[in-house]
PDB file of C-alpha atoms in Angstrom:
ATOM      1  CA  UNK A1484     131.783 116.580  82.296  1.00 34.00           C
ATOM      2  CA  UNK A1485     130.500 116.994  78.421  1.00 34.00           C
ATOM      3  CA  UNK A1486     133.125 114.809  77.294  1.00 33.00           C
ATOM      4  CA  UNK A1487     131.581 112.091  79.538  1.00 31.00           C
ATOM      5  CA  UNK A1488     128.269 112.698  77.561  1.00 29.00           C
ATOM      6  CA  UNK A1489     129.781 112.777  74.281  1.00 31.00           C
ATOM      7  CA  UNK A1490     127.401 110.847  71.269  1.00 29.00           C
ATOM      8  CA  UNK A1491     130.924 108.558  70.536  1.00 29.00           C
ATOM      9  CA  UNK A1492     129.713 106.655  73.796  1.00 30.00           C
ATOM     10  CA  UNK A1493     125.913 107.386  73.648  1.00 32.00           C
ATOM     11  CA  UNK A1494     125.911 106.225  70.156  1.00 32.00           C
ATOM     12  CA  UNK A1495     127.576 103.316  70.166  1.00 33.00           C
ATOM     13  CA  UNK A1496     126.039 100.101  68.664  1.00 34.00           C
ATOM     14  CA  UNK A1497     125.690  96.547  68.718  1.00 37.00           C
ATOM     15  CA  UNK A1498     125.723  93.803  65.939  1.00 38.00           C
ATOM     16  CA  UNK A1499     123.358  90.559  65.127  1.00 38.00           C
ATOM     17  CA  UNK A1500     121.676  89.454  68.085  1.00 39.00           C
ATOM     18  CA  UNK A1501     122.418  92.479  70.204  1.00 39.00           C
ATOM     19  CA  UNK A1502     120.387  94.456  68.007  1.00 39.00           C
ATOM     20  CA  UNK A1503     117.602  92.423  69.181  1.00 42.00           C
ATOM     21  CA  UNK A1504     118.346  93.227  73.041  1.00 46.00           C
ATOM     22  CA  UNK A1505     115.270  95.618  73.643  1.00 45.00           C
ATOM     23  CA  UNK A1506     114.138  97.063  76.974  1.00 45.00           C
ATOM     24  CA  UNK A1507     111.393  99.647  77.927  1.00 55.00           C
ATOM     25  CA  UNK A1508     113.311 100.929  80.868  1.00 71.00           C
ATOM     26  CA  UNK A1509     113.386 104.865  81.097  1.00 83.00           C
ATOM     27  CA  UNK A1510     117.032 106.080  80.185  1.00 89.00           C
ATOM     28  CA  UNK A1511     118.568 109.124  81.798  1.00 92.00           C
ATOM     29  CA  UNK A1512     119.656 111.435  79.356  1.00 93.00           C
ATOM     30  CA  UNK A1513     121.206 115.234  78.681  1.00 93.00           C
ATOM     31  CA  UNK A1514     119.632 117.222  75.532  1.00 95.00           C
ATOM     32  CA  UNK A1515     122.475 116.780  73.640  1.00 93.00           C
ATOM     33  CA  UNK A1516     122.495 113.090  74.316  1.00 91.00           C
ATOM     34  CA  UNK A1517     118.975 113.621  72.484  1.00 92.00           C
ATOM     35  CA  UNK A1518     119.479 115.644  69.569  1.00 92.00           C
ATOM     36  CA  UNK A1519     122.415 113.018  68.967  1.00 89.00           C
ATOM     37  CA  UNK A1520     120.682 110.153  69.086  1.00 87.00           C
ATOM     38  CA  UNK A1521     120.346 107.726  65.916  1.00 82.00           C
ATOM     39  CA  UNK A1522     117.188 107.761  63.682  1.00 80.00           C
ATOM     40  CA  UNK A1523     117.444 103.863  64.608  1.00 77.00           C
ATOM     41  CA  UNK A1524     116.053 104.894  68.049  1.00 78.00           C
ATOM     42  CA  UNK A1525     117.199 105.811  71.638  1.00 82.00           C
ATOM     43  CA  UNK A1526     120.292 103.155  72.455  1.00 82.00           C
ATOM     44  CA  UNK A1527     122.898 102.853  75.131  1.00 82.00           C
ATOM     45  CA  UNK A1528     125.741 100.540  73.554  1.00 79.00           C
ATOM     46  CA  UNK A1529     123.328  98.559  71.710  1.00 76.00           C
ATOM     47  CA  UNK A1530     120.593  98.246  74.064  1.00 79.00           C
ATOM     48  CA  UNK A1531     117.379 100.141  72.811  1.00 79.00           C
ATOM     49  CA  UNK A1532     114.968 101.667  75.144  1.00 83.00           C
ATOM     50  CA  UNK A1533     111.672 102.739  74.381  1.00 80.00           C
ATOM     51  CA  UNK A1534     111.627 105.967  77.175  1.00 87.00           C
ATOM     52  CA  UNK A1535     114.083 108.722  78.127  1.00 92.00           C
ATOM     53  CA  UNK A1536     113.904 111.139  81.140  1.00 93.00           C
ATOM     54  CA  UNK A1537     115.750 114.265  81.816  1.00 96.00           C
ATOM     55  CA  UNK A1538     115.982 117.944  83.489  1.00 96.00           C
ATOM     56  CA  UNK A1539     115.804 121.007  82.140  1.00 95.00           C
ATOM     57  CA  UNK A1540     114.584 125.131  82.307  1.00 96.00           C
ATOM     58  CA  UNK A1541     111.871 125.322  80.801  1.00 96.00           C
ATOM     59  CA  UNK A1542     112.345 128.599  78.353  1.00 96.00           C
ATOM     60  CA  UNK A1543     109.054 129.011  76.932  1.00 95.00           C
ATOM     61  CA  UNK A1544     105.424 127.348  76.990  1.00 95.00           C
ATOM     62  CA  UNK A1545     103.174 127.294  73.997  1.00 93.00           C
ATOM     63  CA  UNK A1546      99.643 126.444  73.513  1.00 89.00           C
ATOM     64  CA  UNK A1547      97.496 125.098  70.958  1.00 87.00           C
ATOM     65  CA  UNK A1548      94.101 123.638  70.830  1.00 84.00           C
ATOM     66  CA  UNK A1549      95.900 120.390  70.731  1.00 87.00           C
ATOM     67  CA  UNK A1550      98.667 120.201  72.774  1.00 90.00           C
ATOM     68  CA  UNK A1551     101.456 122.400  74.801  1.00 92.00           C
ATOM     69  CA  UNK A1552     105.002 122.872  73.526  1.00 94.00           C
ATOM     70  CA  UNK A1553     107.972 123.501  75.776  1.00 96.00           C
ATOM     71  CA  UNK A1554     111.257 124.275  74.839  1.00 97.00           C
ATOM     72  CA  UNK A1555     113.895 122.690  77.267  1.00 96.00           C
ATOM     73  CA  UNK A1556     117.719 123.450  78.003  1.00 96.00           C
ATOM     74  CA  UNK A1557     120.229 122.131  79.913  1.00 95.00           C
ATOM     75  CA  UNK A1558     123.797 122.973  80.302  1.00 92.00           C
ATOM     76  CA  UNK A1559     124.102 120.517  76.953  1.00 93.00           C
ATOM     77  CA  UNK A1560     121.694 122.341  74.552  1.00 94.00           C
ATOM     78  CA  UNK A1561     118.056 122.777  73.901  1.00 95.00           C
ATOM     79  CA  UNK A1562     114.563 120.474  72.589  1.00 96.00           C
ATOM     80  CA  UNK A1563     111.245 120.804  72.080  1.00 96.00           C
ATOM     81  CA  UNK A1564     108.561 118.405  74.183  1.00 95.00           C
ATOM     82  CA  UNK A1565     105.297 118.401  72.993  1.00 94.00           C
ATOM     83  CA  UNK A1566     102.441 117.538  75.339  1.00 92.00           C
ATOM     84  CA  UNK A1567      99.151 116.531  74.024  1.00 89.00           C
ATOM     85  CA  UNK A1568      95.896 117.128  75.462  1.00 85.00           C
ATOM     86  CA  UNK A1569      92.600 115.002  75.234  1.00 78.00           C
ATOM     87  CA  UNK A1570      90.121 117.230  72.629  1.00 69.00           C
ATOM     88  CA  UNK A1571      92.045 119.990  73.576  1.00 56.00           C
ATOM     89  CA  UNK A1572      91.244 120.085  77.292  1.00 62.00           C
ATOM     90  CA  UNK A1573      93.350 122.469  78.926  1.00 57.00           C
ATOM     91  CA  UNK A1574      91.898 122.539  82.262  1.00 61.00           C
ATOM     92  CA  UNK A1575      94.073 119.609  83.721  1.00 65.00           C
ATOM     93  CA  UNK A1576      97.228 120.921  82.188  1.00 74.00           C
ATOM     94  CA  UNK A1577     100.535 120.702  84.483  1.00 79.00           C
ATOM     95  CA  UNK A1578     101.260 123.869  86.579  1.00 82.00           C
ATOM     96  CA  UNK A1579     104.869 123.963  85.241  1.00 89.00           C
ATOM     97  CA  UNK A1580     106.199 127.680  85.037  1.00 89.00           C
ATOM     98  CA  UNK A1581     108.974 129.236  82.569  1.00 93.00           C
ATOM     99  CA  UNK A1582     112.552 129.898  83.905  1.00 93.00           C
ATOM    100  CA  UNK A1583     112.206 127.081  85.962  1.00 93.00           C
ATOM    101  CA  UNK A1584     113.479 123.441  86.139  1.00 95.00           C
ATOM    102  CA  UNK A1585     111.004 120.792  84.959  1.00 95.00           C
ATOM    103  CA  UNK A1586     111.563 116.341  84.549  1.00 95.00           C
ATOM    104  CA  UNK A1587     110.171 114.952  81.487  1.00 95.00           C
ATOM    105  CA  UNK A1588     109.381 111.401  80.992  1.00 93.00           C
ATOM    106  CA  UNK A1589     108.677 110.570  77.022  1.00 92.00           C
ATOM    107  CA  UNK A1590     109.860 109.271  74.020  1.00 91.00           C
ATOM    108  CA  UNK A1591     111.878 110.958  71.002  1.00 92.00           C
ATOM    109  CA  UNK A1592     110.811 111.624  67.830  1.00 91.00           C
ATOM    110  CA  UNK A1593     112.323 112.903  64.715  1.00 84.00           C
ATOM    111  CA  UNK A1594     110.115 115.930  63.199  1.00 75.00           C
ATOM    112  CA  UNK A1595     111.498 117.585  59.889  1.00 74.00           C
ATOM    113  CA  UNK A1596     114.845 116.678  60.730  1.00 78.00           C
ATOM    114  CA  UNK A1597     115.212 117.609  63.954  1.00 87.00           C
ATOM    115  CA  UNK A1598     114.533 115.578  67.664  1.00 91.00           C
ATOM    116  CA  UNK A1599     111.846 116.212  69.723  1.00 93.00           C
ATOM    117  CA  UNK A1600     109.980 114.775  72.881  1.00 95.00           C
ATOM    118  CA  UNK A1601     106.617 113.560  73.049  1.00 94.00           C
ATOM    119  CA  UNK A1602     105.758 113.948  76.642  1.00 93.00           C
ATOM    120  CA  UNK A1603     104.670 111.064  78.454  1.00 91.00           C
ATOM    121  CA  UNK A1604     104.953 113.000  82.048  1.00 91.00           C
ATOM    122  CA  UNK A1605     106.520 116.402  83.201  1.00 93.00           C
ATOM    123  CA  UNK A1606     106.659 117.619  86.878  1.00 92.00           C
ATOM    124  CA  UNK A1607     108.478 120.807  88.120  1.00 92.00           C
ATOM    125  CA  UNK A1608     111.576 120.080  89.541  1.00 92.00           C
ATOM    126  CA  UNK A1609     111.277 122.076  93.265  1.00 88.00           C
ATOM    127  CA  UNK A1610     114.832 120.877  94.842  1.00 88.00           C
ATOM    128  CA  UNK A1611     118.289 121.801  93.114  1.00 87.00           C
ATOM    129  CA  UNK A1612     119.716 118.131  94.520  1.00 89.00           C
ATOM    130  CA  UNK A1613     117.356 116.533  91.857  1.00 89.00           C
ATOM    131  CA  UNK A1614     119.343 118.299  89.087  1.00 90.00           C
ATOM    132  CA  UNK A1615     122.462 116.868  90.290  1.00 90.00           C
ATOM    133  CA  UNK A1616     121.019 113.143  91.444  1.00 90.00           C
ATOM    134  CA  UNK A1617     119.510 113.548  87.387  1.00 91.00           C
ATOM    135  CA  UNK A1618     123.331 113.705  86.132  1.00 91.00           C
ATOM    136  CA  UNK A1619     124.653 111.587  88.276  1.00 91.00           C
ATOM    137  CA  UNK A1620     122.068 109.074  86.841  1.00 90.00           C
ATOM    138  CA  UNK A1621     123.414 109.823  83.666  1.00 90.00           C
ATOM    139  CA  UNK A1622     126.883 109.256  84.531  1.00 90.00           C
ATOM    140  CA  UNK A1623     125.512 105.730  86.277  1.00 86.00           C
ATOM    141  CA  UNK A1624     123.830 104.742  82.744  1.00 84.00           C
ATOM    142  CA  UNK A1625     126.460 105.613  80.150  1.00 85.00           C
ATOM    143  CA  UNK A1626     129.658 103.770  82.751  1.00 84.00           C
ATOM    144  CA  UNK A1627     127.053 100.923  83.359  1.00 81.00           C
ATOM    145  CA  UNK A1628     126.037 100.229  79.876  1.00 79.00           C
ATOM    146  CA  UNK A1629     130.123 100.250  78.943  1.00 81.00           C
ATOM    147  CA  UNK A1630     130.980  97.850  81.406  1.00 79.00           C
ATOM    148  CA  UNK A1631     128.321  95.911  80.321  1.00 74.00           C
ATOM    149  CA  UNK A1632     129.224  95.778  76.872  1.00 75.00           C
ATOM    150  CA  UNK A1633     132.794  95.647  77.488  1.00 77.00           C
ATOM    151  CA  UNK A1634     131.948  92.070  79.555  1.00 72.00           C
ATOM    152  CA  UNK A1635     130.723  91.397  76.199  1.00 64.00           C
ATOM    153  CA  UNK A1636     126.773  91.794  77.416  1.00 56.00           C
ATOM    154  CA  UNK A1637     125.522  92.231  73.225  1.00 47.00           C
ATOM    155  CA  UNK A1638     127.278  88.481  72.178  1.00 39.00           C
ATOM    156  CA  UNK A1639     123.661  87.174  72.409  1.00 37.00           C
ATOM    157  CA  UNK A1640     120.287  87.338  73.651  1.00 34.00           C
ATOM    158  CA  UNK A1641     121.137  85.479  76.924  1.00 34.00           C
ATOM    159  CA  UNK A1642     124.109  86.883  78.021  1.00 36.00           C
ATOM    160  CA  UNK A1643     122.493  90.227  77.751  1.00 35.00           C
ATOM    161  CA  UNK A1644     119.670  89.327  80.051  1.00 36.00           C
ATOM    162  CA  UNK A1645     122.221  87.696  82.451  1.00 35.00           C
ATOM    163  CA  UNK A1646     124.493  90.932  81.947  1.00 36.00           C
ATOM    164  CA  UNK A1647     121.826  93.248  82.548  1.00 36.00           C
ATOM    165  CA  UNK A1648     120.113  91.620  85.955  1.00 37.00           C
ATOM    166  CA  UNK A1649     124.020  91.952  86.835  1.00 38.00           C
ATOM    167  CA  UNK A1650     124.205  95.691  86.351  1.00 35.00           C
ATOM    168  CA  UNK A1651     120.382  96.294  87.516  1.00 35.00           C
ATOM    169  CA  UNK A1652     121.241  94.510  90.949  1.00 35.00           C
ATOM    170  CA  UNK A1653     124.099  97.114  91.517  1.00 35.00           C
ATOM    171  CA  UNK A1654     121.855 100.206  90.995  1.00 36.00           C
ATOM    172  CA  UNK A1655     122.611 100.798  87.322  1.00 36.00           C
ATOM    173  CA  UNK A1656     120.799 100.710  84.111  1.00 36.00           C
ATOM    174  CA  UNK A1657     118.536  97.076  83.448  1.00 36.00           C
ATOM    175  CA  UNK A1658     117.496  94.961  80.353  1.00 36.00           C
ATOM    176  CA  UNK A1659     113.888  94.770  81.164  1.00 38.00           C
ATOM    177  CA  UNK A1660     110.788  92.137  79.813  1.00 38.00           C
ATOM    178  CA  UNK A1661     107.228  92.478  79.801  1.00 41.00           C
ATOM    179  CA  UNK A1662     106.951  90.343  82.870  1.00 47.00           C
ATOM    180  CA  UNK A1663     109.561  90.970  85.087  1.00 58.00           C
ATOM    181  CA  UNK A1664     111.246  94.289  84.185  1.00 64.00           C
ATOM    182  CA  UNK A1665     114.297  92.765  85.178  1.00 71.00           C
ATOM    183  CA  UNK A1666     112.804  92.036  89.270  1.00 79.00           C
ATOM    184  CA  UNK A1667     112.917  89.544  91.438  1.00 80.00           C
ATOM    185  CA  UNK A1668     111.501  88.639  94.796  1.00 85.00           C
ATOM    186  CA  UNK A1669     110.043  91.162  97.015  1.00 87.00           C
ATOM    187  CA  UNK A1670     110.477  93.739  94.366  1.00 87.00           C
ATOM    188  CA  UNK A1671     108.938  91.740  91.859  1.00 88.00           C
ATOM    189  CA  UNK A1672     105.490  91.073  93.788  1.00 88.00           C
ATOM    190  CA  UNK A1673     105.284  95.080  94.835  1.00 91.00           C
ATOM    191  CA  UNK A1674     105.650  96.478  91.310  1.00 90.00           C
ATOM    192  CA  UNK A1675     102.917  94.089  89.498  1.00 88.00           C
ATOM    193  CA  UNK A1676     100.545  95.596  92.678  1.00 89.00           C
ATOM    194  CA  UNK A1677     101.989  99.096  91.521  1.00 89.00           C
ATOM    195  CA  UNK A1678     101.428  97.795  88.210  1.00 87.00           C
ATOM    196  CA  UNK A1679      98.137  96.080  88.838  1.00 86.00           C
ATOM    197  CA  UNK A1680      96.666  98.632  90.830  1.00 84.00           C
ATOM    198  CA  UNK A1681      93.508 100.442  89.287  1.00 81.00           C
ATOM    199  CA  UNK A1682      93.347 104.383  90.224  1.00 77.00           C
ATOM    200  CA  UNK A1683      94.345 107.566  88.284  1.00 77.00           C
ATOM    201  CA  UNK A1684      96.554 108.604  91.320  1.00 82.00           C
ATOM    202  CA  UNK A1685      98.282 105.403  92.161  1.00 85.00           C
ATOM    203  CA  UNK A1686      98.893 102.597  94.864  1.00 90.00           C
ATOM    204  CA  UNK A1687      99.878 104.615  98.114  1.00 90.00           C
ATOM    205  CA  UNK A1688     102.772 103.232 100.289  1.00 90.00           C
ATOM    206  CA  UNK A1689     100.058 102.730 103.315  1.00 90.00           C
ATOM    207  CA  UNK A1690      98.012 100.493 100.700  1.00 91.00           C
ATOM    208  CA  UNK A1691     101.051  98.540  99.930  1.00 93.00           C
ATOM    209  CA  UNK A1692     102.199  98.030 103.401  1.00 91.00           C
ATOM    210  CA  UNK A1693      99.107  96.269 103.952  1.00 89.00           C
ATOM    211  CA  UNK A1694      99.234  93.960 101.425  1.00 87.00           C
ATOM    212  CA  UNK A1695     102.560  92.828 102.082  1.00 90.00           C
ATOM    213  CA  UNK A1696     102.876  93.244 105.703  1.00 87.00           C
ATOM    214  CA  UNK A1697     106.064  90.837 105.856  1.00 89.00           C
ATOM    215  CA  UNK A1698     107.707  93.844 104.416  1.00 88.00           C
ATOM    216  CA  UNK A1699     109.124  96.365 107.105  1.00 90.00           C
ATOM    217  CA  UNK A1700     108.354 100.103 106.712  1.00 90.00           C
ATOM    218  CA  UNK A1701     112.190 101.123 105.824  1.00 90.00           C
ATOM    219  CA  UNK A1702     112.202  98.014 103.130  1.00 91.00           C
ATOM    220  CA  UNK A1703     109.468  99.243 101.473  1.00 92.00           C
ATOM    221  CA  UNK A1704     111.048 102.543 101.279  1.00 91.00           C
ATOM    222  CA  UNK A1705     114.018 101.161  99.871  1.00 90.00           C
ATOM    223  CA  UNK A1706     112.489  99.420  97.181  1.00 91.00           C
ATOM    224  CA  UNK A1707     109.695 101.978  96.288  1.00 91.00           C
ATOM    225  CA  UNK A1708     113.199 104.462  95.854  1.00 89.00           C
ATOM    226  CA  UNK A1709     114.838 101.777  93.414  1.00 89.00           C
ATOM    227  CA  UNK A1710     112.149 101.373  91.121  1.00 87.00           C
ATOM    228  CA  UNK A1711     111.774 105.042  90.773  1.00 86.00           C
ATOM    229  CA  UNK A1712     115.585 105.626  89.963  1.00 83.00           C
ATOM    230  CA  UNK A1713     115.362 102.985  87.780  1.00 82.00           C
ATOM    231  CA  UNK A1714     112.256 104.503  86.162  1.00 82.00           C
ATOM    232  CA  UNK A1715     110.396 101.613  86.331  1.00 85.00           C
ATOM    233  CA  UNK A1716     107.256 103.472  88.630  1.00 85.00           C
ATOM    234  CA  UNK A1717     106.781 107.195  89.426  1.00 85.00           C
ATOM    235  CA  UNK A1718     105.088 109.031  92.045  1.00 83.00           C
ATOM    236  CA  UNK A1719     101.560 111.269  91.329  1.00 80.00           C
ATOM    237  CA  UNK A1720      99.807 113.250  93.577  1.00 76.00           C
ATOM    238  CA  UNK A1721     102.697 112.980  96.183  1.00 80.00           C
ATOM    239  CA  UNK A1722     106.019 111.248  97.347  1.00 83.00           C
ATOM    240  CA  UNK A1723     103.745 108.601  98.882  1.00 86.00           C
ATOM    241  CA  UNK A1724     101.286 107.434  96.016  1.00 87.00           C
ATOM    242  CA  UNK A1725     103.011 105.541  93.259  1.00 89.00           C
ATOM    243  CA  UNK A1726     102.039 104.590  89.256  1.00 87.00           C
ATOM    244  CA  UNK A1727     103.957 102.473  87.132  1.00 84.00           C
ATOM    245  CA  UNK A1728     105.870 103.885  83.587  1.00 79.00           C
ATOM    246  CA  UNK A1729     104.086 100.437  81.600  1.00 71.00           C
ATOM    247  CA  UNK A1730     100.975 100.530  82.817  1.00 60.00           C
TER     248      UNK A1730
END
């Protein structure tokens, strides 16, 4: 499976306009995928993304005044993720234990020569199938983004957009904008109420139901469970409340 993972097809990237093909999608990624990344940012075949998420024991926890360090490893290697606090409030820190398995959403950052995470969300991780559906979503990416490219996706700006609803619609990695994301339709109009939807904890799926009522139950379940393995929203206090990554 490493070979599948390996930085010659995580690193791979595009000339001219593809270079300009940027999406703020959340990419699934291994540690090593991380620490191999280019200083030019986080890129799948020459599309950029601004977010990366992936699954990991968390080995130790440090704190500061400032923020909480954990030190992450996979079966791939290890990183640092650095969460910051607000004037060094600690009493709304995440209950997320060592020796166990933890999701991070964030961004990478080069410190001193070496990657690291800045944490934009970490949960515990309390069922082992979410360690394998998190690989599998890696595997989806990195054979998504190469058939993309390989149908020649980077030529230009609009044959990436047109390439990357393509792949999106089939479950796998999406070019997204700052007013779609890449949706359409019915999953269009429930991610800008996600999106639009003022609370700390999120738009619940009985508060959605209601506003789009045309929608059957098992619908909304299915498109509530694409956006989140797309990593376009995320859920909060439960499985049923939702928030959105680009809020």
């Amino acid at each position: 499976m490493n070979d599948s993972f390996g930085a010659g097809g995580f690193n791979a990237t595009g000339g001219g306009a593809a270079q300009e093909n940027k999406a703020e999608g959340v990419l699934p990624l291994t540690i090593r995928q991380i620490q191999e990344s280019s200083e030019d940012g986080m890129q799948l075949f020459g599309i950029h993304y601004s977010m990366v998420t992936f699954v990991g024991i968390v080995r130790t926890v440090a704190h500061s005044s400032t923020k909480i360090t954990y030190r992450l490893e996979d079966h791939t290697g290890q990183v640092d993720a650095h969460l910051w606090l607000e004037e060094g409030d600690t009493s709304s820190t995440p209950g997320v234990a060592e020796n166990a398995y933890a999701r991070v959403v964030g961004s990478v950052r080069h410190q001193g020569g070496s990657k690291a995470v800045m944490i934009f969300k970490i949960d515990m991780v309390h069922s082992p199938n979410e360690v394998t559906t998190h690989l599998l979503e890696v595997l989806n990416a990195r054979y998504k983004g190469e058939e993309y490219a390989k149908s020649g996706g980077g030529a230009g700006t609009s044959g990436a957009e047109s390439g990357a609803k393509d792949t999106a619609s089939s479950g796998g990695f999406m070019e997204t904008d700052n007013n779609t994301m890449g949706l359409s339709g019915k999953n269009l109009v429930v991610y800008r109420a996600i999106k639009s939807h003022m609370s700390d904890i999120g738009i619940s799926r009985q508060e959605l139901q209601k506003k789009f009522p045309h929608i059957s139950a098992s619908e909304m379940q299915s498109i509530t469970d694409y956006m989140t393995q797309e990593g376009l929203v995320y859920t909060s206090v439960d499985s049923d409340h939702f928030l959105c990554v680009d809020a």
